[in-house]
Amino acid sequence: MRTLELLAPAKNIACGMAAIDHGADAVYIGAPRFGARAAAGNSVEDIARLCAYAHRFGVKVYVTLNTLVYDAELSATMQLMNELKVAGVDALLVQDMGIASHAPIAVHASTQCDARTPEKVAWLQQCGFRRVVLARELSLDEIRAVHEAVPDVELEVFVHGALCVSYSGVCYASQYCFKRSANRGECAQFCRMKFDLIDAEQREIIHQRHLLSLKDLCRIDALEALADAGACSFKIEGRLKDVAYVKNVVAAYSQRLDELVAKRPQHYVRASRGRVTYHFTPDLEKTFHRGYTDYFLYGRKRGDVNFDTPKAMGTYVGRVKEIRGNSFTVAGVEAFGNGDGLCFVNENKELEGFRVNRVVGNRLYPQRMPQQLKQGMALYRNTDSAFERILAGITAERRLPITMVFGCTGDGFYLSVGDCRVEVPFAHQEARNPQTENIKAQLSRLGTTEYVCEEVVIKDEADTFFVPSSILGQMRRALIEKMANQGVSLTQSVVAGIAHQHPAVSAWQREYKQYSYLYNISNAWAQQWYAAAGLTHQEPAFELKPHEKGLVMQCRYCLRYALGHCVRRGGTVPQWKEPLSLRLSDGRTFGLRFLCDKCQMNIYAEHEK
């Protein structure tokens, strides 16, 4: 039987607790510094509070220290890792091998470690990583191949949220263009920008479109297939997302995992404890998304990108039927509410949004009438005000199911749950009336505590004696208080770093030989580690040694294929002359190189040939 984990993002402690309440088996959260989302840092004190809350339910807390660290920051990083260990953190997500080698608790290889082959995952295992977060680009067959080659490594896969167009950890476009390093948690979202597509003769093939902006990932229908392929942790992206996003997405995926476990109890079990009661119906279409794709899970296909916009379009709700003054009507069957957010693609192929101020039947009155809205245009709802109001309330409760045992002592009665027990002296008096139902009713009244009573077991014929309701209530309260004070034994990892393991380094992809900054060596610890692992030629990380030209992205996404011109896969022969380049609105260009033998597209700064 294998354990399955739903891993949820936590922007802050409120999001973390919401994730736990809605069914997460683990959460990942940013520390004050050194996380791959610089805007999502949290104090160690808040992380300790989250750990205490999570561990009641057997939920794990992982902290992201998955940025590159500079020499001047090593001492502070070491101090932070020690503080996180004391706080009760279960593992750290890291990409910097120097940091991993000094970690005092278990380490997981972040997706920034660029784990896309069985060989790389096997190497990371030899380094001491107990878990590896696989590249988002892998197919089911590739995930299965990794699991079969390295069956003892826990495999974590992304199942939902935003997609990076480049393999994570080897994207330098943001640093190159804006001095904001993605590997330092400051990505400027280069891939969400507009580009011209230019051929070798400087002809403009496409003008100012979002050519690299991928849709969002959604694999909710593939959880069983992923589990069967060897994945054990299902990761939701979104450490910058709000509580409403966390509630909705976690609830949707948790319910699907529960269905899988119920369907195949002999194969799978959830990683945490507790029964969740939901007070709403999750709907992934009503949460921020750029359109959904399962990406390369079942192989390469078109439709993974939206050239029109990198923003959330939401759900199609109808077409503009008639415009009159400061209002318009909609042809469709959807109901609208005051405060809904709608959008449309205007004649310039740009997404334009507006807020609905008032609704009268199918006639909508915007706060400000969009000037480019035309009759016949398709409308999309990207903010559902009614659903937002539901998510703002109490939408789920998570409780621990317990079995209470009530019985007799020599001079009274006892009440126990597991090893926790309380006793009360009270004379044994034969009851005139049946006591069973009252005993069960009084002991089951757990109110707003974190427990729910599944069963009351009565032993020693204790229900034949008279026990006042006040005594039963006293015993119940005393037991719950004792259980809370006694706490739950934590299952924190004792695996500590990879300092003494240095398996031989390989050039994981051929680009590593030409551009050794792909190893992301940014501090003395990492230099020492790689030297011991046999890397004789070390180039500093891209952030430490600026490059005027060079590789800035490696992508499985292929623009030639997206445009229908991959002749290897049935596309038409393009009329342009290669090499192609992308051009930003400020004139900076980036060369495209199509590596058809690897089914990969590389992007180079300054159109390097």
Tab-separated table of C-alpha atoms in Angstrom, residues 15-411:
chain	number	residue	atom	x	y	z
A	15	CYS	CA	-3.500	30.093	3.636
A	16	GLY	CA	-1.639	27.212	5.267
A	17	MET	CA	-4.366	26.609	7.821
A	18	ALA	CA	-7.029	26.893	5.128
A	19	ALA	CA	-5.196	24.280	3.072
A	20	ILE	CA	-5.087	21.924	6.065
A	21	ASP	CA	-8.764	22.512	6.864
A	22	HIS	CA	-9.709	21.711	3.260
A	23	GLY	CA	-7.837	18.411	3.051
A	24	ALA	CA	-4.142	18.988	2.341
A	25	ASP	CA	-1.737	16.292	3.528
A	26	ALA	CA	1.205	18.713	3.437
A	27	VAL	CA	1.824	22.408	2.853
A	28	TYR	CA	4.848	24.282	1.565
A	29	ILE	CA	5.561	27.793	2.763
A	30	GLY	CA	8.254	30.403	2.299
A	31	ALA	CA	10.675	31.394	5.064
A	32	PRO	CA	11.629	35.033	5.709
A	33	ARG	CA	14.290	34.740	3.002
A	34	PHE	CA	15.682	32.415	0.348
A	35	GLY	CA	12.382	31.160	-1.118
A	36	ALA	CA	11.650	31.084	-4.861
A	37	ARG	CA	8.807	33.563	-4.334
A	38	ALA	CA	10.449	36.557	-2.682
A	39	ALA	CA	7.047	38.165	-2.083
A	40	ALA	CA	5.809	35.192	-0.038
A	41	GLY	CA	8.037	35.144	3.023
A	42	ASN	CA	6.895	34.297	6.558
A	43	SER	CA	8.378	34.627	10.020
A	44	VAL	CA	9.796	31.571	11.771
A	45	GLU	CA	7.255	32.167	14.552
A	46	ASP	CA	4.360	31.871	12.087
A	47	ILE	CA	5.897	28.759	10.572
A	48	ALA	CA	6.167	27.219	14.062
A	49	ARG	CA	2.480	27.964	14.676
A	50	LEU	CA	1.593	26.380	11.359
A	51	CYS	CA	3.645	23.287	12.232
A	52	ALA	CA	1.831	22.909	15.558
A	53	TYR	CA	-1.543	23.131	13.814
A	54	ALA	CA	-0.542	20.831	10.962
A	55	HIS	CA	0.971	18.089	13.087
A	56	ARG	CA	-2.301	17.557	14.957
A	57	PHE	CA	-3.598	16.035	11.737
A	58	GLY	CA	-0.366	14.373	10.674
A	59	VAL	CA	0.087	17.056	8.019
A	60	LYS	CA	3.687	17.846	7.027
A	61	VAL	CA	5.148	21.338	6.654
A	62	TYR	CA	7.879	21.921	4.096
A	63	VAL	CA	9.747	25.214	3.851
A	64	THR	CA	11.077	26.540	0.567
A	65	LEU	CA	14.729	27.543	0.696
A	66	ASN	CA	15.005	26.946	-3.030
A	67	THR	CA	16.934	29.993	-4.179
A	68	LEU	CA	20.596	30.400	-4.928
A	69	VAL	CA	22.492	31.778	-1.941
A	70	TYR	CA	25.519	34.070	-2.062
A	71	ASP	CA	28.611	33.821	0.152
A	72	ALA	CA	27.587	36.777	2.306
A	73	GLU	CA	24.310	34.982	3.098
A	74	LEU	CA	25.664	31.588	4.151
A	75	SER	CA	25.824	32.328	7.873
A	76	ALA	CA	22.263	33.704	7.927
A	77	THR	CA	21.036	30.715	5.928
A	78	MET	CA	22.589	28.267	8.391
A	79	GLN	CA	21.029	30.106	11.315
A	80	LEU	CA	17.643	30.100	9.578
A	81	MET	CA	17.799	26.359	8.890
A	82	ASN	CA	18.548	25.661	12.550
A	83	GLU	CA	15.634	27.855	13.613
A	84	LEU	CA	13.319	26.030	11.208
A	85	LYS	CA	14.401	22.698	12.671
A	86	VAL	CA	13.452	23.913	16.150
A	87	ALA	CA	10.134	25.198	14.761
A	88	GLY	CA	9.208	21.636	13.775
A	89	VAL	CA	9.562	21.837	9.997
A	90	ASP	CA	9.518	18.407	8.345
A	91	ALA	CA	11.755	19.114	5.342
A	92	LEU	CA	13.367	21.857	3.287
A	93	LEU	CA	12.965	22.302	-0.467
A	94	VAL	CA	16.323	23.332	-1.897
A	95	GLN	CA	18.093	23.688	-5.234
A	96	ASP	CA	21.487	24.971	-4.043
A	97	MET	CA	23.748	21.964	-3.458
A	98	GLY	CA	25.838	23.945	-1.000
A	99	ILE	CA	22.804	24.680	1.154
A	100	ALA	CA	21.556	21.098	0.877
A	101	SER	CA	24.915	19.792	2.070
A	102	HIS	CA	24.607	21.790	5.306
A	103	ALA	CA	20.903	21.249	6.020
A	104	PRO	CA	20.184	19.990	9.566
A	105	ILE	CA	16.909	18.299	8.536
A	106	ALA	CA	15.607	16.357	5.538
A	107	VAL	CA	15.935	17.933	2.100
A	108	HIS	CA	13.739	17.623	-0.976
A	109	ALA	CA	15.157	18.444	-4.405
A	110	SER	CA	13.176	21.420	-5.670
A	111	THR	CA	11.907	21.519	-9.247
A	112	GLN	CA	14.696	24.082	-9.810
A	113	CYS	CA	17.098	21.105	-9.659
A	114	ASP	CA	15.993	20.333	-13.231
A	115	ALA	CA	15.141	16.660	-12.666
A	116	ARG	CA	13.907	15.384	-16.014
A	117	THR	CA	15.650	12.037	-16.466
A	118	PRO	CA	16.054	8.821	-14.449
A	119	GLU	CA	19.813	9.449	-14.401
A	120	LYS	CA	19.426	12.870	-12.775
A	121	VAL	CA	16.957	11.552	-10.189
A	122	ALA	CA	19.274	8.638	-9.361
A	123	TRP	CA	22.122	11.105	-8.896
A	124	LEU	CA	20.021	13.262	-6.577
A	125	GLN	CA	19.153	10.169	-4.553
A	126	GLN	CA	22.855	9.343	-4.192
A	127	CYS	CA	23.358	12.907	-2.992
A	128	GLY	CA	20.970	12.215	-0.112
A	129	PHE	CA	17.664	13.673	-1.297
A	130	ARG	CA	14.747	11.577	-0.075
A	131	ARG	CA	12.319	13.263	-2.470
A	132	VAL	CA	12.651	14.819	-5.922
A	133	VAL	CA	10.227	17.280	-7.496
A	134	LEU	CA	10.098	16.288	-11.148
A	135	ALA	CA	10.088	18.724	-14.045
A	136	ARG	CA	6.567	19.728	-15.036
A	137	GLU	CA	7.266	18.712	-18.631
A	138	LEU	CA	7.453	14.957	-18.027
A	139	SER	CA	4.893	12.598	-19.518
A	140	LEU	CA	3.277	9.687	-17.708
A	141	ASP	CA	5.634	7.268	-19.421
A	142	GLU	CA	8.655	9.336	-18.366
A	143	ILE	CA	7.437	9.525	-14.759
A	144	ARG	CA	6.943	5.768	-14.778
A	145	ALA	CA	10.444	5.255	-16.173
A	146	VAL	CA	11.921	7.356	-13.363
A	147	HIS	CA	10.000	5.412	-10.718
A	148	GLU	CA	11.048	2.064	-12.149
A	149	ALA	CA	14.689	3.151	-12.303
A	150	VAL	CA	14.757	4.717	-8.807
A	151	PRO	CA	11.854	3.122	-6.893
A	152	ASP	CA	12.996	4.242	-3.433
A	153	VAL	CA	12.855	7.974	-4.194
A	154	GLU	CA	9.626	9.820	-3.420
A	155	LEU	CA	8.429	11.518	-6.608
A	156	GLU	CA	6.571	14.813	-6.332
A	157	VAL	CA	4.695	16.070	-9.392
A	158	PHE	CA	2.860	19.299	-10.125
A	159	VAL	CA	-0.844	18.832	-10.794
A	160	HIS	CA	-2.266	22.359	-10.823
A	161	GLY	CA	-1.357	26.003	-11.343
A	162	ALA	CA	0.862	28.269	-13.410
A	163	LEU	CA	3.449	26.815	-15.781
A	164	CYS	CA	6.945	28.096	-16.528
A	165	VAL	CA	7.741	27.837	-20.245
A	166	SER	CA	11.355	26.966	-19.447
A	167	TYR	CA	12.555	23.975	-17.490
A	168	SER	CA	12.694	25.315	-13.930
A	169	GLY	CA	16.090	26.298	-12.602
A	170	VAL	CA	17.592	26.908	-16.041
A	171	CYS	CA	15.740	30.110	-16.958
A	172	TYR	CA	17.892	33.243	-16.986
A	173	ALA	CA	15.745	35.543	-19.125
A	174	SER	CA	14.472	37.621	-16.208
A	175	GLN	CA	18.000	38.116	-14.868
A	176	TYR	CA	19.312	38.935	-18.343
A	177	CYS	CA	16.604	41.497	-19.154
A	178	PHE	CA	15.745	43.024	-15.797
A	179	LYS	CA	18.443	41.970	-13.303
A	180	ARG	CA	15.753	40.019	-11.462
A	181	SER	CA	16.775	36.426	-10.965
A	182	ALA	CA	14.177	33.675	-11.150
A	183	ASN	CA	16.656	31.552	-9.199
A	184	ARG	CA	16.638	34.201	-6.478
A	185	GLY	CA	12.833	34.391	-6.227
A	186	GLU	CA	12.380	37.556	-8.290
A	187	CYS	CA	11.081	36.347	-11.671
A	188	ALA	CA	9.784	39.230	-13.805
A	189	GLN	CA	7.686	36.858	-15.968
A	190	PHE	CA	9.543	37.357	-19.218
A	191	CYS	CA	7.468	34.550	-20.732
A	192	ARG	CA	4.211	36.480	-20.205
A	193	MET	CA	5.369	39.386	-22.399
A	194	LYS	CA	4.546	40.226	-26.016
A	195	PHE	CA	6.944	39.363	-28.815
A	196	ASP	CA	7.332	39.772	-32.542
A	197	LEU	CA	8.396	36.643	-34.404
A	198	ILE	CA	11.164	37.508	-36.881
A	199	ASP	CA	12.773	35.292	-39.496
A	200	ALA	CA	16.402	35.263	-40.725
A	201	GLU	CA	15.641	37.952	-43.313
A	202	GLN	CA	14.154	40.223	-40.624
A	203	ARG	CA	10.628	39.722	-41.898
A	204	GLU	CA	7.976	40.081	-39.211
A	205	ILE	CA	5.914	36.893	-39.191
A	206	ILE	CA	3.832	37.663	-36.097
A	207	HIS	CA	3.432	41.055	-34.429
A	208	GLN	CA	3.301	41.537	-30.640
A	209	ARG	CA	1.627	38.390	-29.378
A	210	HIS	CA	2.130	36.428	-26.142
A	211	LEU	CA	4.091	33.683	-27.894
A	212	LEU	CA	5.515	32.041	-24.751
A	213	SER	CA	2.573	32.387	-22.360
A	214	LEU	CA	1.399	28.907	-21.376
A	215	LYS	CA	-2.018	28.057	-20.039
A	216	ASP	CA	-2.289	26.785	-16.466
A	217	LEU	CA	-1.839	23.176	-15.466
A	218	CYS	CA	-4.816	21.036	-14.447
A	219	ARG	CA	-4.423	17.293	-13.912
A	220	ILE	CA	-7.355	16.584	-11.640
A	221	ASP	CA	-8.555	13.848	-13.992
A	222	ALA	CA	-5.127	12.163	-14.030
A	223	LEU	CA	-4.473	11.556	-10.321
A	224	GLU	CA	-4.964	7.797	-10.546
A	225	ALA	CA	-2.735	7.567	-13.619
A	226	LEU	CA	-0.036	9.619	-11.885
A	227	ALA	CA	-0.221	7.460	-8.762
A	228	ASP	CA	0.016	4.300	-10.837
A	229	ALA	CA	3.053	5.760	-12.626
A	230	GLY	CA	4.831	6.182	-9.290
A	231	ALA	CA	4.066	9.702	-8.081
A	232	CYS	CA	3.328	9.953	-4.359
A	233	SER	CA	2.960	13.708	-3.848
A	234	PHE	CA	0.612	15.889	-5.898
A	235	LYS	CA	1.651	19.515	-5.810
A	236	ILE	CA	-0.561	22.547	-6.310
A	237	GLU	CA	1.305	25.659	-7.467
A	238	GLY	CA	0.406	29.030	-5.996
A	239	ARG	CA	2.438	30.542	-3.145
A	240	LEU	CA	1.276	33.986	-4.277
A	241	LYS	CA	-2.384	32.988	-4.390
A	242	ASP	CA	-4.988	34.030	-1.817
A	243	VAL	CA	-7.063	32.007	0.637
A	244	ALA	CA	-10.012	31.671	-1.756
A	245	TYR	CA	-7.798	30.003	-4.376
A	246	VAL	CA	-6.337	27.627	-1.791
A	247	LYS	CA	-9.741	26.642	-0.412
A	248	ASN	CA	-11.267	25.914	-3.800
A	249	VAL	CA	-8.361	24.080	-5.431
A	250	VAL	CA	-7.351	22.033	-2.386
A	251	ALA	CA	-10.954	20.958	-1.781
A	252	ALA	CA	-11.364	19.870	-5.404
A	253	TYR	CA	-8.201	17.768	-5.449
A	254	SER	CA	-8.672	16.358	-1.942
A	255	GLN	CA	-12.113	15.049	-2.792
A	256	ARG	CA	-10.726	13.378	-5.933
A	257	LEU	CA	-7.948	11.735	-3.916
A	258	ASP	CA	-10.514	10.508	-1.389
A	259	GLU	CA	-12.448	8.945	-4.265
A	260	LEU	CA	-9.295	7.211	-5.491
A	261	VAL	CA	-8.491	5.834	-2.026
A	262	ALA	CA	-12.078	4.641	-1.573
A	263	LYS	CA	-11.944	2.980	-4.982
A	264	ARG	CA	-8.606	1.237	-4.362
A	265	PRO	CA	-8.093	0.903	-0.576
A	266	GLN	CA	-5.772	-2.046	-1.061
A	267	HIS	CA	-3.360	0.124	-3.055
A	268	TYR	CA	-3.526	3.662	-1.681
A	269	VAL	CA	-4.033	5.585	1.575
A	270	ARG	CA	-3.969	9.311	2.375
A	271	ALA	CA	-0.852	10.623	4.143
A	272	SER	CA	-2.618	12.558	6.917
A	273	ARG	CA	-5.456	12.116	9.392
A	274	GLY	CA	-8.792	13.768	9.849
A	275	ARG	CA	-12.252	13.911	8.331
A	276	VAL	CA	-13.134	17.030	6.312
A	277	THR	CA	-16.693	18.293	6.080
A	278	TYR	CA	-17.196	20.688	3.169
A	279	HIS	CA	-19.803	23.430	3.149
A	280	PHE	CA	-19.464	24.282	-0.539
A	281	THR	CA	-18.925	22.623	-3.893
A	282	PRO	CA	-15.480	23.372	-5.345
A	283	ASP	CA	-15.316	24.546	-8.955
A	284	LEU	CA	-11.925	24.954	-10.637
A	285	GLU	CA	-13.457	27.022	-13.421
A	286	LYS	CA	-14.274	29.750	-10.903
A	287	THR	CA	-10.720	30.190	-9.641
A	288	PHE	CA	-7.994	32.216	-11.392
A	289	HIS	CA	-6.643	30.379	-14.426
A	290	ARG	CA	-5.353	31.168	-17.904
A	291	GLY	CA	-7.190	28.260	-19.466
A	292	TYR	CA	-6.227	24.704	-18.580
A	293	THR	CA	-3.884	22.111	-20.041
A	294	ASP	CA	-2.507	18.774	-18.863
A	295	TYR	CA	0.696	19.835	-20.682
A	296	PHE	CA	2.847	16.907	-21.887
A	297	LEU	CA	1.278	14.277	-19.625
A	298	TYR	CA	-0.070	12.276	-22.570
A	299	GLY	CA	2.430	13.524	-25.136
A	300	ARG	CA	2.837	16.655	-27.227
A	301	LYS	CA	-0.295	18.367	-28.528
A	302	ARG	CA	-1.401	21.841	-29.527
A	303	GLY	CA	-3.419	24.161	-27.343
A	304	ASP	CA	-0.979	24.619	-24.431
A	305	VAL	CA	-0.496	28.337	-25.075
A	306	ASN	CA	-2.724	31.427	-25.320
A	307	PHE	CA	-1.255	33.995	-27.702
A	308	ASP	CA	-3.948	36.544	-26.811
A	309	THR	CA	-3.366	37.120	-23.111
A	310	PRO	CA	-1.448	35.930	-20.051
A	311	LYS	CA	-4.345	36.953	-17.840
A	312	ALA	CA	-7.264	34.944	-16.483
A	313	MET	CA	-10.154	34.781	-18.947
A	314	GLY	CA	-12.399	32.598	-16.847
A	315	THR	CA	-15.470	30.807	-18.165
A	316	TYR	CA	-17.372	31.556	-21.358
A	317	VAL	CA	-20.794	32.980	-20.423
A	318	GLY	CA	-22.324	34.086	-23.712
A	319	ARG	CA	-22.180	36.756	-26.414
A	320	VAL	CA	-23.093	40.408	-26.479
A	321	LYS	CA	-26.585	40.563	-27.941
A	322	GLU	CA	-27.397	44.257	-27.945
A	323	ILE	CA	-25.717	47.442	-26.683
A	324	ARG	CA	-27.772	50.416	-25.544
A	325	GLY	CA	-26.204	53.454	-23.884
A	326	ASN	CA	-24.419	52.402	-20.704
A	327	SER	CA	-25.715	48.813	-20.689
A	328	PHE	CA	-25.927	45.703	-22.837
A	329	THR	CA	-27.703	42.354	-22.967
A	330	VAL	CA	-26.158	38.889	-23.117
A	331	ALA	CA	-27.308	35.973	-25.243
A	332	GLY	CA	-26.834	32.872	-23.107
A	333	VAL	CA	-28.181	30.930	-20.156
A	334	GLU	CA	-25.810	32.124	-17.412
A	335	ALA	CA	-27.086	34.143	-14.453
A	336	PHE	CA	-25.060	37.193	-13.417
A	337	GLY	CA	-24.614	39.031	-10.141
A	338	ASN	CA	-23.655	42.494	-9.004
A	339	GLY	CA	-19.872	42.643	-8.747
A	340	ASP	CA	-19.102	39.984	-11.377
A	341	GLY	CA	-15.922	40.495	-13.354
A	342	LEU	CA	-16.272	40.009	-17.125
A	343	CYS	CA	-13.792	40.243	-19.961
A	344	PHE	CA	-13.533	39.961	-23.745
A	345	VAL	CA	-10.878	39.922	-26.453
A	346	ASN	CA	-11.109	43.224	-28.329
A	347	GLU	CA	-10.385	43.873	-32.000
A	348	ASN	CA	-6.709	44.455	-31.182
A	349	LYS	CA	-6.551	40.891	-29.796
A	350	GLU	CA	-6.083	42.217	-26.261
A	351	LEU	CA	-8.021	41.081	-23.208
A	352	GLU	CA	-10.159	43.842	-21.737
A	353	GLY	CA	-12.017	43.497	-18.437
A	354	PHE	CA	-14.700	45.338	-16.535
A	355	ARG	CA	-16.840	45.041	-13.414
A	356	VAL	CA	-20.627	44.647	-13.484
A	357	ASN	CA	-22.282	47.246	-11.272
A	358	ARG	CA	-25.943	46.219	-11.656
A	359	VAL	CA	-27.870	43.321	-13.167
A	360	VAL	CA	-31.466	43.411	-14.391
A	361	GLY	CA	-32.345	40.076	-15.945
A	362	ASN	CA	-29.887	39.585	-18.799
A	363	ARG	CA	-29.141	43.311	-19.044
A	364	LEU	CA	-25.824	44.308	-17.456
A	365	TYR	CA	-24.767	47.776	-16.320
A	366	PRO	CA	-20.956	48.038	-16.038
A	367	GLN	CA	-19.238	50.454	-13.685
A	368	ARG	CA	-17.686	51.882	-16.827
A	369	MET	CA	-18.893	50.903	-20.286
A	370	PRO	CA	-16.015	49.343	-22.290
A	371	GLN	CA	-15.558	51.374	-25.451
A	372	GLN	CA	-14.325	48.421	-27.525
A	373	LEU	CA	-17.166	46.087	-26.609
A	374	LYS	CA	-19.058	45.185	-29.771
A	375	GLN	CA	-22.205	43.261	-30.577
A	376	GLY	CA	-21.481	39.552	-31.092
A	377	MET	CA	-18.296	39.469	-29.010
A	378	ALA	CA	-17.722	36.491	-26.695
A	379	LEU	CA	-17.844	37.236	-22.970
A	380	TYR	CA	-15.985	35.452	-20.188
A	381	ARG	CA	-16.493	35.648	-16.417
A	382	ASN	CA	-13.219	35.731	-14.480
A	383	THR	CA	-14.731	36.817	-11.157
A	384	ASP	CA	-17.896	35.168	-9.877
A	385	SER	CA	-19.114	37.411	-7.052
A	386	ALA	CA	-21.530	34.830	-5.637
A	387	PHE	CA	-18.814	32.184	-5.462
A	388	GLU	CA	-16.379	34.666	-3.915
A	389	ARG	CA	-18.876	35.397	-1.139
A	390	ILE	CA	-19.207	31.684	-0.424
A	391	LEU	CA	-15.424	31.267	-0.204
A	392	ALA	CA	-15.190	34.218	2.184
A	393	GLY	CA	-17.165	32.265	4.772
A	394	ILE	CA	-16.554	28.991	6.624
A	395	THR	CA	-16.242	26.459	3.832
A	396	ALA	CA	-14.771	23.384	5.557
A	397	GLU	CA	-14.049	21.828	8.924
A	398	ARG	CA	-11.457	19.166	9.607
A	399	ARG	CA	-11.717	16.943	12.625
A	400	LEU	CA	-9.993	13.869	13.969
A	401	PRO	CA	-12.304	10.862	14.314
A	402	ILE	CA	-11.923	9.133	17.677
A	403	THR	CA	-13.363	6.136	19.484
A	404	MET	CA	-14.157	6.646	23.174
A	405	VAL	CA	-14.079	3.781	25.653
A	406	PHE	CA	-16.177	4.117	28.820
A	407	GLY	CA	-15.835	1.607	31.644
A	408	CYS	CA	-15.684	0.938	35.370
A	409	THR	CA	-12.870	1.301	37.883
A	410	GLY	CA	-12.885	-0.053	41.416
A	411	ASP	CA	-14.378	3.140	42.836
